[in-house]
Amino acid sequence: MLSPRGVTRARQLLPLRPWPRRSGGDGSIMASMQTTGRRVEVWFPKRLQKELLALQNDPPPGMTLNEKSVQNSITQWIVDMEGAPGTLYEGEKFQLLFKFSSRYPFDSPQVMFTGENIPVHPHVYSNGHICLSILTEDWSPALSVQSVCLSIISMLSSCKEKRRPPDNSFYVRTCNKNPKKTKWWYHGLKLHSPPVWCFPTYLGQDDTC
């Protein structure tokens, strides 16, 4: 797996107009974009490009990549999701937001529900934050976006009662905008199943939701 090299960060990239893509010297995909008269070149990790294509061509059941979300940046995706048949969420539509740091896949992606409809679930807060160990301490570079999607599908499908976490109101008022800055304590099942209990520890109080 290749690590990103020579990443150039730029502020105020919108509006962006894509330039023709060409291969970089290290086998990564280089997208050249123009903004306010400047040309900004961003090197995309090979691993992330591969996962994007996999999600486009063979998505998990009920999942679809929102193509518009990746037009300007490959480091932030939106995945449209529909509740599985025969579950409490059958027919409901949700959106998952994925954000990837330059250390992915060694660093887990930031994943949360977004949009107008946040599923009512014991491990999903009303701001979209998800208490699931695969997103934090049980993350491994061997896992992928597909793995995360399947875990979230399993989490929703196994739900027996629609309700918010008992500390939802307090957590939403005090948490950091980035769910990865919450220290979660898990008890019970982990990885592809939701934990039986989640106890968040609130970090980063200066940047609340």
mmCIF file with all atom_site columns, C-alpha atoms in Angstrom:
data_model
loop_
_atom_site.group_PDB
_atom_site.id
_atom_site.type_symbol
_atom_site.label_atom_id
_atom_site.label_alt_id
_atom_site.label_comp_id
_atom_site.label_asym_id
_atom_site.label_entity_id
_atom_site.label_seq_id
_atom_site.pdbx_PDB_ins_code
_atom_site.Cartn_x
_atom_site.Cartn_y
_atom_site.Cartn_z
_atom_site.occupancy
_atom_site.B_iso_or_equiv
_atom_site.pdbx_formal_charge
_atom_site.auth_seq_id
_atom_site.auth_comp_id
_atom_site.auth_asym_id
_atom_site.auth_atom_id
_atom_site.pdbx_PDB_model_num
ATOM 1   C CA . MET A 1 1   ? 0.000   0.000  0.000   1.00 0.00 ? 1   MET A CA 1
ATOM 2   C CA . LEU A 1 2   ? 1.270   3.448  -0.841  1.00 0.00 ? 2   LEU A CA 1
ATOM 3   C CA . SER A 1 3   ? 1.305   6.318  1.587   1.00 0.00 ? 3   SER A CA 1
ATOM 4   C CA . PRO A 1 4   ? 0.391   9.745  0.162   1.00 0.00 ? 4   PRO A CA 1
ATOM 5   C CA . ARG A 1 5   ? 3.382   11.860 -0.762  1.00 0.00 ? 5   ARG A CA 1
ATOM 6   C CA . GLY A 1 6   ? 3.651   15.525 -1.463  1.00 0.00 ? 6   GLY A CA 1
ATOM 7   C CA . VAL A 1 7   ? 0.126   16.367 -0.379  1.00 0.00 ? 7   VAL A CA 1
ATOM 8   C CA . THR A 1 8   ? -0.630  20.028 -0.965  1.00 0.00 ? 8   THR A CA 1
ATOM 9   C CA . ARG A 1 9   ? -3.282  21.546 1.249   1.00 0.00 ? 9   ARG A CA 1
ATOM 10  C CA . ALA A 1 10  ? -5.187  24.551 -0.036  1.00 0.00 ? 10  ALA A CA 1
ATOM 11  C CA . ARG A 1 11  ? -7.936  26.640 1.483   1.00 0.00 ? 11  ARG A CA 1
ATOM 12  C CA . GLN A 1 12  ? -11.023 27.915 -0.292  1.00 0.00 ? 12  GLN A CA 1
ATOM 13  C CA . LEU A 1 13  ? -10.927 25.427 -3.119  1.00 0.00 ? 13  LEU A CA 1
ATOM 14  C CA . LEU A 1 14  ? -14.505 26.032 -4.224  1.00 0.00 ? 14  LEU A CA 1
ATOM 15  C CA . PRO A 1 15  ? -15.502 26.458 -6.939  1.00 0.00 ? 15  PRO A CA 1
ATOM 16  C CA . LEU A 1 16  ? -13.263 23.832 -8.512  1.00 0.00 ? 16  LEU A CA 1
ATOM 17  C CA . ARG A 1 17  ? -12.883 22.958 -12.171 1.00 0.00 ? 17  ARG A CA 1
ATOM 18  C CA . PRO A 1 18  ? -11.266 19.562 -12.782 1.00 0.00 ? 18  PRO A CA 1
ATOM 19  C CA . TRP A 1 19  ? -8.317  19.355 -15.108 1.00 0.00 ? 19  TRP A CA 1
ATOM 20  C CA . PRO A 1 20  ? -7.473  16.194 -17.057 1.00 0.00 ? 20  PRO A CA 1
ATOM 21  C CA . ARG A 1 21  ? -6.045  13.478 -14.809 1.00 0.00 ? 21  ARG A CA 1
ATOM 22  C CA . ARG A 1 22  ? -2.682  11.906 -15.384 1.00 0.00 ? 22  ARG A CA 1
ATOM 23  C CA . SER A 1 23  ? -0.657  9.277  -13.574 1.00 0.00 ? 23  SER A CA 1
ATOM 24  C CA . GLY A 1 24  ? 1.918   10.396 -11.067 1.00 0.00 ? 24  GLY A CA 1
ATOM 25  C CA . GLY A 1 25  ? 5.411   9.010  -10.889 1.00 0.00 ? 25  GLY A CA 1
ATOM 26  C CA . ASP A 1 26  ? 4.576   6.787  -7.899  1.00 0.00 ? 26  ASP A CA 1
ATOM 27  C CA . GLY A 1 27  ? 1.525   5.200  -9.502  1.00 0.00 ? 27  GLY A CA 1
ATOM 28  C CA . SER A 1 28  ? -0.941  7.402  -7.640  1.00 0.00 ? 28  SER A CA 1
ATOM 29  C CA . ILE A 1 29  ? -3.660  9.342  -9.385  1.00 0.00 ? 29  ILE A CA 1
ATOM 30  C CA . MET A 1 30  ? -2.929  13.059 -9.633  1.00 0.00 ? 30  MET A CA 1
ATOM 31  C CA . ALA A 1 31  ? -5.864  15.386 -10.111 1.00 0.00 ? 31  ALA A CA 1
ATOM 32  C CA . SER A 1 32  ? -5.008  18.877 -11.240 1.00 0.00 ? 32  SER A CA 1
ATOM 33  C CA . MET A 1 33  ? -7.567  21.499 -10.328 1.00 0.00 ? 33  MET A CA 1
ATOM 34  C CA . GLN A 1 34  ? -7.798  25.211 -10.994 1.00 0.00 ? 34  GLN A CA 1
ATOM 35  C CA . THR A 1 35  ? -9.155  27.755 -8.532  1.00 0.00 ? 35  THR A CA 1
ATOM 36  C CA . THR A 1 36  ? -8.966  31.561 -8.583  1.00 0.00 ? 36  THR A CA 1
ATOM 37  C CA . GLY A 1 37  ? -6.254  31.516 -11.210 1.00 0.00 ? 37  GLY A CA 1
ATOM 38  C CA . ARG A 1 38  ? -4.074  29.025 -9.343  1.00 0.00 ? 38  ARG A CA 1
ATOM 39  C CA . ARG A 1 39  ? -3.416  25.422 -10.234 1.00 0.00 ? 39  ARG A CA 1
ATOM 40  C CA . VAL A 1 40  ? -3.549  23.081 -7.277  1.00 0.00 ? 40  VAL A CA 1
ATOM 41  C CA . GLU A 1 41  ? -2.227  19.540 -7.601  1.00 0.00 ? 41  GLU A CA 1
ATOM 42  C CA . VAL A 1 42  ? -3.303  16.883 -5.163  1.00 0.00 ? 42  VAL A CA 1
ATOM 43  C CA . TRP A 1 43  ? -1.838  13.383 -5.060  1.00 0.00 ? 43  TRP A CA 1
ATOM 44  C CA . PHE A 1 44  ? -4.413  10.760 -4.170  1.00 0.00 ? 44  PHE A CA 1
ATOM 45  C CA . PRO A 1 45  ? -3.388  7.531  -2.419  1.00 0.00 ? 45  PRO A CA 1
ATOM 46  C CA . LYS A 1 46  ? -3.682  4.440  -4.552  1.00 0.00 ? 46  LYS A CA 1
ATOM 47  C CA . ARG A 1 47  ? -5.564  2.598  -1.800  1.00 0.00 ? 47  ARG A CA 1
ATOM 48  C CA . LEU A 1 48  ? -8.293  5.233  -1.595  1.00 0.00 ? 48  LEU A CA 1
ATOM 49  C CA . GLN A 1 49  ? -8.762  5.301  -5.355  1.00 0.00 ? 49  GLN A CA 1
ATOM 50  C CA . LYS A 1 50  ? -9.080  1.505  -5.379  1.00 0.00 ? 50  LYS A CA 1
ATOM 51  C CA . GLU A 1 51  ? -11.723 1.539  -2.634  1.00 0.00 ? 51  GLU A CA 1
ATOM 52  C CA . LEU A 1 52  ? -13.675 4.245  -4.408  1.00 0.00 ? 52  LEU A CA 1
ATOM 53  C CA . LEU A 1 53  ? -13.858 2.150  -7.562  1.00 0.00 ? 53  LEU A CA 1
ATOM 54  C CA . ALA A 1 54  ? -14.875 -0.916 -5.541  1.00 0.00 ? 54  ALA A CA 1
ATOM 55  C CA . LEU A 1 55  ? -17.723 0.983  -3.916  1.00 0.00 ? 55  LEU A CA 1
ATOM 56  C CA . GLN A 1 56  ? -18.867 2.277  -7.280  1.00 0.00 ? 56  GLN A CA 1
ATOM 57  C CA . ASN A 1 57  ? -18.769 -1.101 -8.998  1.00 0.00 ? 57  ASN A CA 1
ATOM 58  C CA . ASP A 1 58  ? -19.762 -3.495 -6.204  1.00 0.00 ? 58  ASP A CA 1
ATOM 59  C CA . PRO A 1 59  ? -21.462 -1.639 -3.323  1.00 0.00 ? 59  PRO A CA 1
ATOM 60  C CA . PRO A 1 60  ? -22.858 -3.460 -0.261  1.00 0.00 ? 60  PRO A CA 1
ATOM 61  C CA . PRO A 1 61  ? -26.632 -4.115 -0.338  1.00 0.00 ? 61  PRO A CA 1
ATOM 62  C CA . GLY A 1 62  ? -28.617 -0.909 0.050   1.00 0.00 ? 62  GLY A CA 1
ATOM 63  C CA . MET A 1 63  ? -25.531 1.296  -0.340  1.00 0.00 ? 63  MET A CA 1
ATOM 64  C CA . THR A 1 64  ? -24.763 3.679  -3.220  1.00 0.00 ? 64  THR A CA 1
ATOM 65  C CA . LEU A 1 65  ? -21.900 6.119  -3.590  1.00 0.00 ? 65  LEU A CA 1
ATOM 66  C CA . ASN A 1 66  ? -23.125 9.674  -4.051  1.00 0.00 ? 66  ASN A CA 1
ATOM 67  C CA . GLU A 1 67  ? -21.169 10.583 -7.162  1.00 0.00 ? 67  GLU A CA 1
ATOM 68  C CA . LYS A 1 68  ? -21.478 14.343 -6.631  1.00 0.00 ? 68  LYS A CA 1
ATOM 69  C CA . SER A 1 69  ? -19.707 14.085 -3.281  1.00 0.00 ? 69  SER A CA 1
ATOM 70  C CA . VAL A 1 70  ? -16.420 12.977 -4.875  1.00 0.00 ? 70  VAL A CA 1
ATOM 71  C CA . GLN A 1 71  ? -16.322 15.342 -7.840  1.00 0.00 ? 71  GLN A CA 1
ATOM 72  C CA . ASN A 1 72  ? -14.018 17.843 -6.147  1.00 0.00 ? 72  ASN A CA 1
ATOM 73  C CA . SER A 1 73  ? -12.260 15.727 -3.525  1.00 0.00 ? 73  SER A CA 1
ATOM 74  C CA . ILE A 1 74  ? -11.561 12.045 -3.035  1.00 0.00 ? 74  ILE A CA 1
ATOM 75  C CA . THR A 1 75  ? -10.997 12.482 0.704   1.00 0.00 ? 75  THR A CA 1
ATOM 76  C CA . GLN A 1 76  ? -14.660 13.072 1.577   1.00 0.00 ? 76  GLN A CA 1
ATOM 77  C CA . TRP A 1 77  ? -17.455 10.770 0.428   1.00 0.00 ? 77  TRP A CA 1
ATOM 78  C CA . ILE A 1 78  ? -21.179 10.561 0.990   1.00 0.00 ? 78  ILE A CA 1
ATOM 79  C CA . VAL A 1 79  ? -22.765 7.127  0.771   1.00 0.00 ? 79  VAL A CA 1
ATOM 80  C CA . ASP A 1 80  ? -26.530 6.893  0.318   1.00 0.00 ? 80  ASP A CA 1
ATOM 81  C CA . MET A 1 81  ? -28.068 4.093  2.358   1.00 0.00 ? 81  MET A CA 1
ATOM 82  C CA . GLU A 1 82  ? -31.482 2.430  2.452   1.00 0.00 ? 82  GLU A CA 1
ATOM 83  C CA . GLY A 1 83  ? -32.752 0.402  5.399   1.00 0.00 ? 83  GLY A CA 1
ATOM 84  C CA . ALA A 1 84  ? -32.686 -3.349 4.783   1.00 0.00 ? 84  ALA A CA 1
ATOM 85  C CA . PRO A 1 85  ? -35.958 -5.191 4.075   1.00 0.00 ? 85  PRO A CA 1
ATOM 86  C CA . GLY A 1 86  ? -37.486 -6.904 7.089   1.00 0.00 ? 86  GLY A CA 1
ATOM 87  C CA . THR A 1 87  ? -35.826 -4.560 9.608   1.00 0.00 ? 87  THR A CA 1
ATOM 88  C CA . LEU A 1 88  ? -37.094 -1.626 11.662  1.00 0.00 ? 88  LEU A CA 1
ATOM 89  C CA . TYR A 1 89  ? -35.522 0.690  9.082   1.00 0.00 ? 89  TYR A CA 1
ATOM 90  C CA . GLU A 1 90  ? -36.986 -0.865 5.942   1.00 0.00 ? 90  GLU A CA 1
ATOM 91  C CA . GLY A 1 91  ? -37.517 1.772  3.259   1.00 0.00 ? 91  GLY A CA 1
ATOM 92  C CA . GLU A 1 92  ? -35.855 4.574  5.253   1.00 0.00 ? 92  GLU A CA 1
ATOM 93  C CA . LYS A 1 93  ? -33.091 6.511  3.530   1.00 0.00 ? 93  LYS A CA 1
ATOM 94  C CA . PHE A 1 94  ? -29.943 7.734  5.253   1.00 0.00 ? 94  PHE A CA 1
ATOM 95  C CA . GLN A 1 95  ? -26.584 9.231  4.326   1.00 0.00 ? 95  GLN A CA 1
ATOM 96  C CA . LEU A 1 96  ? -23.157 8.314  5.676   1.00 0.00 ? 96  LEU A CA 1
ATOM 97  C CA . LEU A 1 97  ? -20.287 10.793 5.601   1.00 0.00 ? 97  LEU A CA 1
ATOM 98  C CA . PHE A 1 98  ? -16.741 9.408  5.258   1.00 0.00 ? 98  PHE A CA 1
ATOM 99  C CA . LYS A 1 99  ? -13.688 11.634 5.774   1.00 0.00 ? 99  LYS A CA 1
ATOM 100 C CA . PHE A 1 100 ? -10.174 10.296 5.212   1.00 0.00 ? 100 PHE A CA 1
ATOM 101 C CA . SER A 1 101 ? -6.962  11.707 6.628   1.00 0.00 ? 101 SER A CA 1
ATOM 102 C CA . SER A 1 102 ? -3.595  11.537 4.883   1.00 0.00 ? 102 SER A CA 1
ATOM 103 C CA . ARG A 1 103 ? -2.739  8.545  7.138   1.00 0.00 ? 103 ARG A CA 1
ATOM 104 C CA . TYR A 1 104 ? -5.532  6.310  5.832   1.00 0.00 ? 104 TYR A CA 1
ATOM 105 C CA . PRO A 1 105 ? -5.682  3.268  5.993   1.00 0.00 ? 105 PRO A CA 1
ATOM 106 C CA . PHE A 1 106 ? -3.429  3.289  9.070   1.00 0.00 ? 106 PHE A CA 1
ATOM 107 C CA . ASP A 1 107 ? -5.777  5.861  10.585  1.00 0.00 ? 107 ASP A CA 1
ATOM 108 C CA . SER A 1 108 ? -9.489  4.993  10.576  1.00 0.00 ? 108 SER A CA 1
ATOM 109 C CA . PRO A 1 109 ? -11.851 7.189  8.571   1.00 0.00 ? 109 PRO A CA 1
ATOM 110 C CA . GLN A 1 110 ? -14.171 9.609  10.292  1.00 0.00 ? 110 GLN A CA 1
ATOM 111 C CA . VAL A 1 111 ? -17.660 8.164  9.760   1.00 0.00 ? 111 VAL A CA 1
ATOM 112 C CA . MET A 1 112 ? -21.018 9.586  10.806  1.00 0.00 ? 112 MET A CA 1
ATOM 113 C CA . PHE A 1 113 ? -24.590 9.884  9.635   1.00 0.00 ? 113 PHE A CA 1
ATOM 114 C CA . THR A 1 114 ? -25.440 13.193 8.016   1.00 0.00 ? 114 THR A CA 1
ATOM 115 C CA . GLY A 1 115 ? -28.388 14.902 6.374   1.00 0.00 ? 115 GLY A CA 1
ATOM 116 C CA . GLU A 1 116 ? -31.982 15.372 7.472   1.00 0.00 ? 116 GLU A CA 1
ATOM 117 C CA . ASN A 1 117 ? -32.695 11.776 8.508   1.00 0.00 ? 117 ASN A CA 1
ATOM 118 C CA . ILE A 1 118 ? -30.492 10.326 11.256  1.00 0.00 ? 118 ILE A CA 1
ATOM 119 C CA . PRO A 1 119 ? -31.533 6.774  12.211  1.00 0.00 ? 119 PRO A CA 1
ATOM 120 C CA . VAL A 1 120 ? -33.045 6.405  15.684  1.00 0.00 ? 120 VAL A CA 1
ATOM 121 C CA . HIS A 1 121 ? -30.854 3.710  17.217  1.00 0.00 ? 121 HIS A CA 1
ATOM 122 C CA . PRO A 1 122 ? -29.380 3.014  20.688  1.00 0.00 ? 122 PRO A CA 1
ATOM 123 C CA . HIS A 1 123 ? -25.854 3.583  19.323  1.00 0.00 ? 123 HIS A CA 1
ATOM 124 C CA . VAL A 1 124 ? -26.506 6.515  16.980  1.00 0.00 ? 124 VAL A CA 1
ATOM 125 C CA . TYR A 1 125 ? -26.652 10.001 18.460  1.00 0.00 ? 125 TYR A CA 1
ATOM 126 C CA . SER A 1 126 ? -28.996 12.596 16.985  1.00 0.00 ? 126 SER A CA 1
ATOM 127 C CA . ASN A 1 127 ? -26.016 14.534 15.593  1.00 0.00 ? 127 ASN A CA 1
ATOM 128 C CA . GLY A 1 128 ? -25.019 11.481 13.517  1.00 0.00 ? 128 GLY A CA 1
ATOM 129 C CA . HIS A 1 129 ? -22.178 10.186 15.691  1.00 0.00 ? 129 HIS A CA 1
ATOM 130 C CA . ILE A 1 130 ? -21.965 6.391  15.791  1.00 0.00 ? 130 ILE A CA 1
ATOM 131 C CA . CYS A 1 131 ? -20.758 4.318  18.730  1.00 0.00 ? 131 CYS A CA 1
ATOM 132 C CA . LEU A 1 132 ? -19.158 1.337  16.992  1.00 0.00 ? 132 LEU A CA 1
ATOM 133 C CA . SER A 1 133 ? -15.750 -0.086 17.884  1.00 0.00 ? 133 SER A CA 1
ATOM 134 C CA . ILE A 1 134 ? -14.708 -0.775 14.275  1.00 0.00 ? 134 ILE A CA 1
ATOM 135 C CA . LEU A 1 135 ? -14.537 3.012  13.829  1.00 0.00 ? 135 LEU A CA 1
ATOM 136 C CA . THR A 1 136 ? -12.015 3.470  16.629  1.00 0.00 ? 136 THR A CA 1
ATOM 137 C CA . GLU A 1 137 ? -10.073 0.935  18.706  1.00 0.00 ? 137 GLU A CA 1
ATOM 138 C CA . ASP A 1 138 ? -10.877 -2.102 16.549  1.00 0.00 ? 138 ASP A CA 1
ATOM 139 C CA . TRP A 1 139 ? -9.882  -0.432 13.290  1.00 0.00 ? 139 TRP A CA 1
ATOM 140 C CA . SER A 1 140 ? -7.192  -2.177 11.233  1.00 0.00 ? 140 SER A CA 1
ATOM 141 C CA . PRO A 1 141 ? -5.550  -1.244 7.898   1.00 0.00 ? 141 PRO A CA 1
ATOM 142 C CA . ALA A 1 142 ? -6.885  -4.578 6.621   1.00 0.00 ? 142 ALA A CA 1
ATOM 143 C CA . LEU A 1 143 ? -10.415 -3.179 6.930   1.00 0.00 ? 143 LEU A CA 1
ATOM 144 C CA . SER A 1 144 ? -12.048 -0.945 4.332   1.00 0.00 ? 144 SER A CA 1
ATOM 145 C CA . VAL A 1 145 ? -14.985 1.279  3.504   1.00 0.00 ? 145 VAL A CA 1
ATOM 146 C CA . GLN A 1 146 ? -16.872 -1.865 2.512   1.00 0.00 ? 146 GLN A CA 1
ATOM 147 C CA . SER A 1 147 ? -16.189 -3.335 5.973   1.00 0.00 ? 147 SER A CA 1
ATOM 148 C CA . VAL A 1 148 ? -17.525 -0.225 7.677   1.00 0.00 ? 148 VAL A CA 1
ATOM 149 C CA . CYS A 1 149 ? -20.644 -0.184 5.499   1.00 0.00 ? 149 CYS A CA 1
ATOM 150 C CA . LEU A 1 150 ? -21.381 -3.844 6.247   1.00 0.00 ? 150 LEU A CA 1
ATOM 151 C CA . SER A 1 151 ? -20.902 -3.269 9.994   1.00 0.00 ? 151 SER A CA 1
ATOM 152 C CA . ILE A 1 152 ? -23.337 -0.361 9.973   1.00 0.00 ? 152 ILE A CA 1
ATOM 153 C CA . ILE A 1 153 ? -25.871 -2.369 7.960   1.00 0.00 ? 153 ILE A CA 1
ATOM 154 C CA . SER A 1 154 ? -25.544 -5.169 10.544  1.00 0.00 ? 154 SER A CA 1
ATOM 155 C CA . MET A 1 155 ? -25.882 -2.713 13.426  1.00 0.00 ? 155 MET A CA 1
ATOM 156 C CA . LEU A 1 156 ? -29.131 -1.265 12.103  1.00 0.00 ? 156 LEU A CA 1
ATOM 157 C CA . SER A 1 157 ? -30.543 -4.617 10.975  1.00 0.00 ? 157 SER A CA 1
ATOM 158 C CA . SER A 1 158 ? -30.078 -6.196 14.424  1.00 0.00 ? 158 SER A CA 1
ATOM 159 C CA . CYS A 1 159 ? -31.861 -3.371 16.242  1.00 0.00 ? 159 CYS A CA 1
ATOM 160 C CA . LYS A 1 160 ? -34.936 -4.486 18.229  1.00 0.00 ? 160 LYS A CA 1
ATOM 161 C CA . GLU A 1 161 ? -36.146 -1.093 19.419  1.00 0.00 ? 161 GLU A CA 1
ATOM 162 C CA . LYS A 1 162 ? -35.845 2.406  17.978  1.00 0.00 ? 162 LYS A CA 1
ATOM 163 C CA . ARG A 1 163 ? -34.493 4.720  20.653  1.00 0.00 ? 163 ARG A CA 1
ATOM 164 C CA . ARG A 1 164 ? -31.671 7.178  21.217  1.00 0.00 ? 164 ARG A CA 1
ATOM 165 C CA . PRO A 1 165 ? -28.730 6.579  23.593  1.00 0.00 ? 165 PRO A CA 1
ATOM 166 C CA . PRO A 1 166 ? -29.734 7.544  27.143  1.00 0.00 ? 166 PRO A CA 1
ATOM 167 C CA . ASP A 1 167 ? -27.153 10.377 27.252  1.00 0.00 ? 167 ASP A CA 1
ATOM 168 C CA . ASN A 1 168 ? -28.034 11.743 23.806  1.00 0.00 ? 168 ASN A CA 1
ATOM 169 C CA . SER A 1 169 ? -28.984 15.281 24.863  1.00 0.00 ? 169 SER A CA 1
ATOM 170 C CA . PHE A 1 170 ? -25.905 15.834 27.023  1.00 0.00 ? 170 PHE A CA 1
ATOM 171 C CA . TYR A 1 171 ? -23.533 14.285 24.477  1.00 0.00 ? 171 TYR A CA 1
ATOM 172 C CA . VAL A 1 172 ? -24.844 16.349 21.564  1.00 0.00 ? 172 VAL A CA 1
ATOM 173 C CA . ARG A 1 173 ? -24.430 19.552 23.605  1.00 0.00 ? 173 ARG A CA 1
ATOM 174 C CA . THR A 1 174 ? -20.876 18.819 24.747  1.00 0.00 ? 174 THR A CA 1
ATOM 175 C CA . CYS A 1 175 ? -19.138 16.597 22.183  1.00 0.00 ? 175 CYS A CA 1
ATOM 176 C CA . ASN A 1 176 ? -16.502 17.507 19.639  1.00 0.00 ? 176 ASN A CA 1
ATOM 177 C CA . LYS A 1 177 ? -17.626 17.857 16.024  1.00 0.00 ? 177 LYS A CA 1
ATOM 178 C CA . ASN A 1 178 ? -15.257 15.040 15.127  1.00 0.00 ? 178 ASN A CA 1
ATOM 179 C CA . PRO A 1 179 ? -16.602 11.754 16.591  1.00 0.00 ? 179 PRO A CA 1
ATOM 180 C CA . LYS A 1 180 ? -13.066 10.314 16.617  1.00 0.00 ? 180 LYS A CA 1
ATOM 181 C CA . LYS A 1 181 ? -12.218 12.742 19.424  1.00 0.00 ? 181 LYS A CA 1
ATOM 182 C CA . THR A 1 182 ? -14.729 11.028 21.682  1.00 0.00 ? 182 THR A CA 1
ATOM 183 C CA . LYS A 1 183 ? -13.230 8.282  23.819  1.00 0.00 ? 183 LYS A CA 1
ATOM 184 C CA . TRP A 1 184 ? -15.701 5.410  23.671  1.00 0.00 ? 184 TRP A CA 1
ATOM 185 C CA . TRP A 1 185 ? -15.838 2.656  26.273  1.00 0.00 ? 185 TRP A CA 1
ATOM 186 C CA . TYR A 1 186 ? -17.295 -0.540 24.865  1.00 0.00 ? 186 TYR A CA 1
ATOM 187 C CA . HIS A 1 187 ? -18.890 -3.392 26.772  1.00 0.00 ? 187 HIS A CA 1
ATOM 188 C CA . GLY A 1 188 ? -20.108 -6.559 25.084  1.00 0.00 ? 188 GLY A CA 1
ATOM 189 C CA . LEU A 1 189 ? -19.875 -7.411 21.405  1.00 0.00 ? 189 LEU A CA 1
ATOM 190 C CA . LYS A 1 190 ? -17.565 -5.454 19.141  1.00 0.00 ? 190 LYS A CA 1
ATOM 191 C CA . LEU A 1 191 ? -16.383 -5.224 15.540  1.00 0.00 ? 191 LEU A CA 1
ATOM 192 C CA . HIS A 1 192 ? -19.233 -6.194 13.213  1.00 0.00 ? 192 HIS A CA 1
ATOM 193 C CA . SER A 1 193 ? -21.845 -6.058 15.967  1.00 0.00 ? 193 SER A CA 1
ATOM 194 C CA . PRO A 1 194 ? -22.746 -2.994 18.025  1.00 0.00 ? 194 PRO A CA 1
ATOM 195 C CA . PRO A 1 195 ? -21.532 -2.932 21.629  1.00 0.00 ? 195 PRO A CA 1
ATOM 196 C CA . VAL A 1 196 ? -24.119 -3.643 24.281  1.00 0.00 ? 196 VAL A CA 1
ATOM 197 C CA . TRP A 1 197 ? -23.321 -0.349 26.046  1.00 0.00 ? 197 TRP A CA 1
ATOM 198 C CA . CYS A 1 198 ? -21.408 2.757  25.011  1.00 0.00 ? 198 CYS A CA 1
ATOM 199 C CA . PHE A 1 199 ? -19.952 5.202  27.505  1.00 0.00 ? 199 PHE A CA 1
ATOM 200 C CA . PRO A 1 200 ? -18.513 8.272  25.745  1.00 0.00 ? 200 PRO A CA 1
ATOM 201 C CA . THR A 1 201 ? -15.866 10.407 27.409  1.00 0.00 ? 201 THR A CA 1
ATOM 202 C CA . TYR A 1 202 ? -16.075 13.951 26.136  1.00 0.00 ? 202 TYR A CA 1
ATOM 203 C CA . LEU A 1 203 ? -12.907 15.396 24.661  1.00 0.00 ? 203 LEU A CA 1
ATOM 204 C CA . GLY A 1 204 ? -12.243 18.664 22.870  1.00 0.00 ? 204 GLY A CA 1
ATOM 205 C CA . GLN A 1 205 ? -14.844 20.744 24.707  1.00 0.00 ? 205 GLN A CA 1
ATOM 206 C CA . ASP A 1 206 ? -13.658 23.848 22.861  1.00 0.00 ? 206 ASP A CA 1
ATOM 207 C CA . ASP A 1 207 ? -15.073 22.602 19.576  1.00 0.00 ? 207 ASP A CA 1
ATOM 208 C CA . THR A 1 208 ? -18.571 21.446 20.387  1.00 0.00 ? 208 THR A CA 1
ATOM 209 C CA . CYS A 1 209 ? -21.206 20.144 18.017  1.00 0.00 ? 209 CYS A CA 1
#
